[in-house]
Structure formats: structure tokens, C-alpha cells
Tab-separated table of C-alpha atoms in Angstrom:
chain	number	residue	atom	x	y	z
A	217	UNK	CA	-19.545	-3.474	-13.335
A	218	UNK	CA	-23.174	-2.299	-11.189
A	219	UNK	CA	-23.018	-2.818	-8.168
A	220	UNK	CA	-26.477	-2.894	-5.442
A	221	UNK	CA	-25.905	-1.092	-3.220
A	222	UNK	CA	-27.149	-1.804	0.067
A	223	UNK	CA	-27.337	1.880	2.719
A	224	UNK	CA	-26.621	0.347	6.209
A	225	UNK	CA	-29.348	2.539	8.483
A	226	UNK	CA	-30.894	3.851	5.501
A	227	UNK	CA	-33.988	4.337	7.097
A	228	UNK	CA	-33.451	5.944	10.921
A	229	UNK	CA	-30.365	8.464	8.905
A	230	UNK	CA	-33.014	9.749	7.201
A	231	UNK	CA	-35.736	9.859	10.030
A	232	UNK	CA	-33.006	11.232	12.515
A	233	UNK	CA	-31.979	13.848	9.969
A	234	UNK	CA	-35.185	15.311	10.286
A	235	UNK	CA	-35.783	17.063	6.689
A	236	UNK	CA	-36.867	19.428	6.012
A	237	UNK	CA	-38.428	19.896	1.652
A	238	UNK	CA	-36.343	23.096	1.733
A	239	UNK	CA	-33.519	22.610	3.265
A	240	UNK	CA	-29.435	22.088	2.785
A	241	UNK	CA	-27.809	18.861	2.913
A	242	UNK	CA	-24.406	17.461	3.235
A	243	UNK	CA	-24.106	14.118	3.152
A	244	UNK	CA	-19.660	13.808	4.040
A	245	UNK	CA	-18.913	10.414	2.709
A	246	UNK	CA	-21.206	9.653	-0.878
A	247	UNK	CA	-20.147	6.359	-1.155
A	248	UNK	CA	-22.677	4.613	-3.730
A	249	UNK	CA	-24.924	7.130	-3.361
A	250	UNK	CA	-27.632	5.385	-1.246
A	251	UNK	CA	-27.897	7.696	1.418
A	252	UNK	CA	-27.898	11.132	-1.050
A	253	UNK	CA	-30.423	9.131	-3.454
A	254	UNK	CA	-32.829	9.411	-0.149
A	255	UNK	CA	-32.242	12.762	1.263
A	256	UNK	CA	-33.373	13.616	-2.240
A	257	UNK	CA	-36.779	11.575	-1.597
A	258	UNK	CA	-37.568	14.297	1.148
A	259	UNK	CA	-35.932	17.630	-0.776
A	260	UNK	CA	-38.443	20.058	-3.003
A	261	UNK	CA	-36.667	21.827	-5.868
A	262	UNK	CA	-35.971	24.699	-3.151
A	263	UNK	CA	-34.254	22.426	-1.270
A	264	UNK	CA	-30.247	21.072	-2.429
A	265	UNK	CA	-27.701	18.166	-1.636
A	266	UNK	CA	-24.160	18.757	-1.390
A	267	UNK	CA	-22.425	14.920	-1.705
A	268	UNK	CA	-19.014	14.808	-1.607
A	269	UNK	CA	-16.559	11.397	-1.739
A	270	UNK	CA	-12.709	12.226	-1.705
A	271	UNK	CA	-13.214	8.377	-3.176
A	272	UNK	CA	-12.546	9.832	-7.338
A	273	UNK	CA	-14.054	5.713	-8.527
A	274	UNK	CA	-17.469	6.383	-6.282
A	275	UNK	CA	-18.183	10.043	-7.818
A	276	UNK	CA	-17.814	9.392	-10.837
A	277	UNK	CA	-19.716	6.808	-10.523
A	278	UNK	CA	-22.644	8.456	-8.768
A	279	UNK	CA	-22.508	11.574	-10.898
A	280	UNK	CA	-23.587	9.157	-14.027
A	281	UNK	CA	-26.490	7.917	-11.964
A	282	UNK	CA	-27.615	11.491	-11.559
A	283	UNK	CA	-26.896	12.600	-14.004
A	284	UNK	CA	-30.285	14.388	-14.281
A	285	UNK	CA	-30.656	15.392	-11.361
A	286	UNK	CA	-30.236	19.623	-10.239
A	287	UNK	CA	-30.469	19.598	-6.303
A	288	UNK	CA	-27.262	17.751	-6.232
A	289	UNK	CA	-24.150	18.884	-5.437
A	290	UNK	CA	-21.488	16.592	-6.103
A	291	UNK	CA	-17.919	16.573	-5.359
A	292	UNK	CA	-14.581	14.813	-4.903
A	293	UNK	CA	-12.685	15.432	-2.021
A	294	UNK	CA	-12.255	14.712	2.346
A	295	UNK	CA	-15.345	15.885	4.848
A	296	UNK	CA	-13.146	17.471	6.029
A	297	UNK	CA	-13.033	20.289	3.927
A	298	UNK	CA	-16.889	20.769	4.762
A	299	UNK	CA	-15.155	25.383	4.750
A	300	UNK	CA	-14.157	25.091	1.214
A	301	UNK	CA	-16.887	22.851	-0.205
A	302	UNK	CA	-19.099	25.339	0.872
A	303	UNK	CA	-17.757	28.711	-0.245
A	304	UNK	CA	-16.910	26.625	-3.042
A	305	UNK	CA	-20.971	26.815	-3.881
A	306	UNK	CA	-22.048	29.661	-2.506
A	307	UNK	CA	-23.274	28.187	0.982
A	308	UNK	CA	-22.954	29.593	4.601
A	309	UNK	CA	-24.171	27.124	6.338
A	310	UNK	CA	-26.497	23.315	5.773
A	311	UNK	CA	-30.402	22.417	7.817
A	312	UNK	CA	-28.421	18.535	8.039
A	313	UNK	CA	-25.175	16.651	7.523
A	314	UNK	CA	-24.910	13.307	7.190
A	315	UNK	CA	-20.980	10.880	7.575
A	316	UNK	CA	-21.212	7.002	6.712
A	317	UNK	CA	-17.907	6.133	8.093
A	318	UNK	CA	-17.913	2.270	6.251
A	319	UNK	CA	-15.816	1.189	3.314
A	320	UNK	CA	-18.316	0.359	1.716
A	321	UNK	CA	-18.984	-2.905	-1.165
A	322	UNK	CA	-17.644	-2.093	-3.464
A	323	UNK	CA	-14.579	-0.593	-2.175
A	324	UNK	CA	-14.660	-3.895	-0.123
A	325	UNK	CA	-15.285	-6.233	-3.396
A	326	UNK	CA	-12.040	-4.486	-5.110
A	327	UNK	CA	-10.318	-6.495	-4.870
A	328	UNK	CA	-7.719	-4.016	-7.396
A	329	UNK	CA	-8.655	-2.057	-3.643
A	330	UNK	CA	-6.412	-4.203	-0.883
A	331	UNK	CA	-8.804	-3.438	1.967
A	332	UNK	CA	-9.935	-7.076	1.668
A	333	UNK	CA	-8.540	-10.197	3.395
A	334	UNK	CA	-10.933	-12.676	1.535
A	335	UNK	CA	-9.877	-11.254	-1.734
A	336	UNK	CA	-5.950	-10.900	-3.239
A	337	UNK	CA	-4.404	-7.528	-4.480
A	338	UNK	CA	-2.436	-5.129	-3.598
A	339	UNK	CA	-1.584	-3.293	-0.598
A	340	UNK	CA	-2.989	-0.305	-1.197
A	341	UNK	CA	-6.195	0.641	1.086
A	342	UNK	CA	-6.269	4.406	-0.370
A	343	UNK	CA	-9.864	6.069	-0.542
A	344	UNK	CA	-8.366	8.746	-1.908
A	345	UNK	CA	-6.160	7.418	-5.314
A	346	UNK	CA	-4.823	10.833	-5.126
A	347	UNK	CA	-3.007	10.521	-2.155
A	348	UNK	CA	0.926	8.634	-1.705
A	349	UNK	CA	0.647	6.563	0.447
A	350	UNK	CA	-0.382	2.827	0.227
A	351	UNK	CA	-0.882	0.172	2.989
A	352	UNK	CA	2.476	-1.371	1.541
A	353	UNK	CA	4.535	1.858	3.013
A	354	UNK	CA	3.551	1.850	6.662
A	355	UNK	CA	3.813	-2.385	6.382
A	356	UNK	CA	7.700	-1.807	4.584
A	357	UNK	CA	8.605	1.345	6.601
A	358	UNK	CA	6.937	1.226	10.619
A	359	UNK	CA	9.559	0.283	13.087
A	360	UNK	CA	8.264	-2.552	14.861
A	361	UNK	CA	6.902	-0.714	17.870
A	362	UNK	CA	5.049	1.333	15.612
A	363	UNK	CA	2.978	-1.420	13.991
A	364	UNK	CA	2.908	-3.206	16.998
A	365	UNK	CA	0.673	0.316	18.863
A	366	UNK	CA	-1.619	0.387	15.586
A	367	UNK	CA	-3.016	-2.197	15.327
A	368	UNK	CA	-3.313	-2.809	18.838
A	369	UNK	CA	-4.671	0.662	19.315
A	370	UNK	CA	-7.181	0.950	15.373
A	371	UNK	CA	-7.062	-2.740	15.953
A	372	UNK	CA	-7.762	-3.819	19.007
A	373	UNK	CA	-5.914	-6.715	18.386
A	374	UNK	CA	-4.803	-8.835	20.889
A	375	UNK	CA	-1.426	-9.991	19.464
A	376	UNK	CA	-0.523	-6.869	17.595
A	377	UNK	CA	2.782	-7.062	19.277
A	378	UNK	CA	3.728	-10.982	17.980
A	379	UNK	CA	1.949	-10.269	14.686
A	380	UNK	CA	4.168	-6.488	13.958
A	381	UNK	CA	7.168	-8.990	14.921
A	382	UNK	CA	6.180	-11.088	11.658
A	383	UNK	CA	5.463	-8.334	9.763
A	384	UNK	CA	9.066	-6.518	10.010
A	385	UNK	CA	10.654	-10.680	10.387
A	386	UNK	CA	8.697	-11.357	6.596
A	387	UNK	CA	9.476	-8.296	4.677
A	388	UNK	CA	13.666	-8.494	5.391
A	389	UNK	CA	13.529	-11.038	3.075
A	390	UNK	CA	10.455	-9.817	0.871
A	391	UNK	CA	8.425	-6.464	0.714
A	392	UNK	CA	5.085	-6.800	1.318
A	393	UNK	CA	3.415	-5.703	-1.271
A	394	UNK	CA	-0.387	-8.443	-1.636
A	395	UNK	CA	-2.951	-8.345	0.515
A	396	UNK	CA	-2.729	-12.517	0.775
A	397	UNK	CA	0.652	-12.534	2.007
A	398	UNK	CA	-0.061	-10.096	5.058
A	399	UNK	CA	-3.186	-12.142	6.024
A	400	UNK	CA	0.044	-15.408	5.579
A	401	UNK	CA	2.152	-13.654	7.878
A	402	UNK	CA	-1.681	-12.889	10.670
A	403	UNK	CA	-1.855	-16.069	10.136
A	404	UNK	CA	1.315	-17.411	10.860
A	405	UNK	CA	1.749	-15.267	13.948
A	406	UNK	CA	-1.910	-16.024	15.870
A	407	UNK	CA	-1.780	-18.805	17.485
A	408	UNK	CA	-3.248	-21.542	16.441
A	409	UNK	CA	-5.528	-21.510	19.250
A	410	UNK	CA	-6.874	-18.072	19.046
A	411	UNK	CA	-7.748	-18.335	15.660
A	412	UNK	CA	-10.571	-20.522	16.258
A	413	UNK	CA	-12.594	-17.567	17.400
A	414	UNK	CA	-13.283	-13.853	16.835
A	415	UNK	CA	-14.437	-13.987	12.842
A	416	UNK	CA	-10.663	-13.793	10.926
A	417	UNK	CA	-7.426	-13.532	11.902
A	418	UNK	CA	-6.460	-10.504	10.146
A	419	UNK	CA	-9.958	-8.370	10.107
A	420	UNK	CA	-8.642	-6.536	13.046
A	421	UNK	CA	-5.141	-5.739	11.565
A	422	UNK	CA	-6.189	-4.540	8.346
A	423	UNK	CA	-8.883	-2.495	9.940
A	424	UNK	CA	-6.372	-0.715	11.728
A	425	UNK	CA	-3.280	-0.629	8.654
A	426	UNK	CA	-6.824	1.107	6.531
A	427	UNK	CA	-7.158	3.496	9.701
A	428	UNK	CA	-3.555	4.479	9.534
A	429	UNK	CA	-3.344	4.791	5.716
A	430	UNK	CA	-6.508	7.060	5.955
A	431	UNK	CA	-5.812	9.421	8.789
A	432	UNK	CA	-9.357	8.788	9.979
A	433	UNK	CA	-9.556	8.278	13.685
A	434	UNK	CA	-7.993	11.619	13.354
A	435	UNK	CA	-10.100	13.952	11.278
A	436	UNK	CA	-13.255	12.229	13.024
A	437	UNK	CA	-13.380	14.350	15.500
A	438	UNK	CA	-12.220	17.983	13.379
A	439	UNK	CA	-14.892	16.951	11.148
A	440	UNK	CA	-17.412	17.087	14.113
A	441	UNK	CA	-16.693	20.150	15.560
A	442	UNK	CA	-16.258	21.725	12.772
A	443	UNK	CA	-19.535	20.295	11.144
A	444	UNK	CA	-20.859	22.474	14.012
A	445	UNK	CA	-20.058	25.855	12.972
A	446	UNK	CA	-21.798	25.019	9.371
A	447	UNK	CA	-24.891	23.911	10.488
A	448	UNK	CA	-28.262	25.909	11.631
A	449	UNK	CA	-29.600	26.424	14.605
A	450	UNK	CA	-31.776	23.140	14.736
A	451	UNK	CA	-29.372	21.813	12.358
A	452	UNK	CA	-28.734	17.958	12.701
A	453	UNK	CA	-25.513	16.028	12.107
A	454	UNK	CA	-26.050	12.056	12.034
A	455	UNK	CA	-22.957	9.714	11.472
A	456	UNK	CA	-23.059	6.093	11.179
A	457	UNK	CA	-19.658	4.457	12.796
A	458	UNK	CA	-18.257	0.873	12.400
A	459	UNK	CA	-15.970	0.228	14.845
A	460	UNK	CA	-16.314	0.766	18.424
A	461	UNK	CA	-12.409	3.822	18.511
A	462	UNK	CA	-14.823	5.921	15.807
A	463	UNK	CA	-17.864	5.417	18.120
A	464	UNK	CA	-17.109	5.741	20.190
A	465	UNK	CA	-14.577	9.131	19.557
A	466	UNK	CA	-18.360	10.777	18.290
A	467	UNK	CA	-19.978	9.815	21.553
A	468	UNK	CA	-17.928	11.482	23.774
A	469	UNK	CA	-17.104	14.907	20.826
A	470	UNK	CA	-20.601	15.308	20.630
A	471	UNK	CA	-21.536	14.458	25.142
A	472	UNK	CA	-17.904	17.318	25.043
A	473	UNK	CA	-19.822	19.491	22.939
A	474	UNK	CA	-23.431	19.489	24.965
A	475	UNK	CA	-21.070	20.687	27.682
A	476	UNK	CA	-22.442	23.736	29.766
A	477	UNK	CA	-19.172	24.498	31.870
A	478	UNK	CA	-16.232	22.549	31.899
A	479	UNK	CA	-14.976	23.484	35.489
A	480	UNK	CA	-13.289	22.403	37.710
A	481	UNK	CA	-16.227	21.837	40.923
A	482	UNK	CA	-14.808	23.472	43.476
A	483	UNK	CA	-14.474	26.626	41.341
A	484	UNK	CA	-18.017	29.313	42.874
A	485	UNK	CA	-17.578	30.667	39.476
A	486	UNK	CA	-17.618	29.651	35.825
A	487	UNK	CA	-14.115	31.242	34.149
A	488	UNK	CA	-14.048	29.301	30.876
A	489	UNK	CA	-17.565	30.971	29.468
A	490	UNK	CA	-18.108	27.439	27.173
A	491	UNK	CA	-22.380	27.507	26.393
A	492	UNK	CA	-24.123	23.822	25.055
A	493	UNK	CA	-23.805	23.582	21.033
A	494	UNK	CA	-25.406	20.799	20.776
A	495	UNK	CA	-28.255	18.823	22.221
A	496	UNK	CA	-27.807	14.911	22.103
A	497	UNK	CA	-29.894	13.496	20.726
A	498	UNK	CA	-29.399	9.555	21.167
A	499	UNK	CA	-28.607	8.846	23.998
A	500	UNK	CA	-27.602	4.708	23.093
A	501	UNK	CA	-25.824	4.255	19.302
A	502	UNK	CA	-29.149	2.868	17.119
A	503	UNK	CA	-28.214	0.216	15.573
A	504	UNK	CA	-29.608	-1.769	13.006
A	505	UNK	CA	-32.590	-4.384	13.728
A	506	UNK	CA	-33.380	-8.216	12.425
A	507	UNK	CA	-35.387	-7.777	8.772
A	508	UNK	CA	-32.231	-5.359	7.553
A	509	UNK	CA	-29.036	-7.727	9.227
A	510	UNK	CA	-30.934	-9.971	7.292
A	511	UNK	CA	-30.676	-7.821	4.574
A	512	UNK	CA	-27.921	-6.239	4.697
A	513	UNK	CA	-25.116	-8.697	7.538
A	514	UNK	CA	-22.573	-5.700	6.515
A	515	UNK	CA	-24.795	-3.106	9.276
A	516	UNK	CA	-23.841	-5.836	11.900
A	517	UNK	CA	-21.733	-3.494	13.361
A	518	UNK	CA	-23.386	0.104	11.990
A	519	UNK	CA	-24.455	2.633	15.044
A	520	UNK	CA	-25.933	5.348	14.550
A	521	UNK	CA	-25.563	8.765	16.653
A	522	UNK	CA	-27.065	12.074	16.474
A	523	UNK	CA	-26.793	15.442	18.041
A	524	UNK	CA	-28.724	18.949	17.128
A	525	UNK	CA	-27.372	22.112	17.215
A	526	UNK	CA	-29.151	24.490	19.608
């Protein structure tokens, strides 16, 4: 199927990247190529773009779209492996890095991927189909306490303990294998009064299980710290997140990297020798304006933050 992809915060992310026409850029979450396509428009024939995605389906689809484009290198891999990917392509450093942490529309809309609580499909949720652990594995093997903590932390779900309890009860009767089965378990666990507000009752739990399946938050902080090592001076990193946990990690990691000294205030002299590595460009997250929200409702939760290498 030919999807119409609408990348979120496109103009604002390109503006914050501050693209040099002969620079080298790294798109760590290729998706369906919307951001990569726009970056390429700003590059001369001497410029280069390395675009990466751990979803092999996305990589294959986008390679077809860019088959006649010489300025882009497309790799199947994890953005956390930026060092290996750059080394493979004989590149030491880049002038900008873009990460879009959202699940793409094709992934959400494809029931077989298991990301959607609105469509029945196998409980998969793997970004990279080559990894072994699926959402079903998590739901059918984790302890009730561990499930509760994951749903509470990653989904910020008030009914996490009750949902975990109902999941464990359900799997004793039958292995949970379908998204529709999980949705019904969640609906049974969440009281009717609580289901009347706050959107779909399964939204937060699905988010939490997806994050755990793909180890998303643990990888994010590592990626930001690692990325700075491979940015040229004045190079920028722009990150688009979609929920408060991601945004909090980006905000706090940028803030820590921007600090000059981490010694206690009562120390007479600095003994940590820490130097500020970045300048935070966005004091507050950039969000979608009214016109973008009307065109692409999925942009409503997107937050963009940027920092510049010193």
C-alpha cells in the first residue's frame, strides 16, 4: 500500500537543524522518509544524509522512493549504533542529528504489527522484527508486580495495578495473543466511570507495553549522550518526542550536558572538571500549531527540543 506520510513538526525541525548545504546529517528514525526528504532538499550535491531505521519494512519501502537519490545512505539498524553506522560509511562526524520517536502511521495502521488498540492483530509491537521478544511474551511471562510497574511508569496509568491483576488472571485461562484480547482485559479492569474520560482506556497500557518491548526509554538517554560525541562544533541535535516520559528524558539530558560544573555548591573550587558540551536552543518544547493539528491530528502530542554542540 502507498501510504501518505505526514511527518510532524517538519518545518520547525528543519529550521532548528540549521542545515548547511554541504553538511552531513543523520536521520536516526527514517520512518517513511518525510523528514529525510525535506533535509535532502536543503543539501547540495556535496551534502550527505545517513538515514537509519530498525524497521526493515520501512527501510525497504523508503529505499524504493530514493532509488535515484545519490545524497542519501539508507541503513537498517538502531540509532544507538550511530558510531558503527558512521564508521561503516567512513564518516567521522556529522553536522546534525534528527530523531522522531513516534510510531509511524503505517505501523499504527497495519494491524499485523500489533501497535493499535483500535484494530485486532497479533500482540507483536516490535519495531525491529528481527528481535525475539514480543509484546505477547511480556504480557504472558512478566510477574504481576513487574507488569504493574511497567504500566504505571511507562504508561502513567492510574489503574496499572488492577490492569496487571486482570492480565495475570486472564492468561491463567488462556495465553493472551491478540490486541483485541488485551483491550477487553483492560476495559474489564478499568471502572466504567474512569473509561468515560481520558480517551481510549487501552491507550496508556499499549504505550507502556510498546516501550518495554522495544526498550525505548533506556536507549534514548544513551543515544543523546552518544550523539554529542559525533556532532561537529555548532552541529545540532533535534528530537521529537510524543509523551511526557520521553520529553522529560530529552529535557533533563540536554540540561545535564549543558552544565559546566556538577560539584556541590559549598565546594570552594571545582574538582569535577566537567565542561558544558551543548547549548540548549529550545528553552521550552516546540509544539504543532493550529494549522498542522488540523491537517495531522497525530501531531497533538509531539514536542520538539534542540541543542547545539559547543
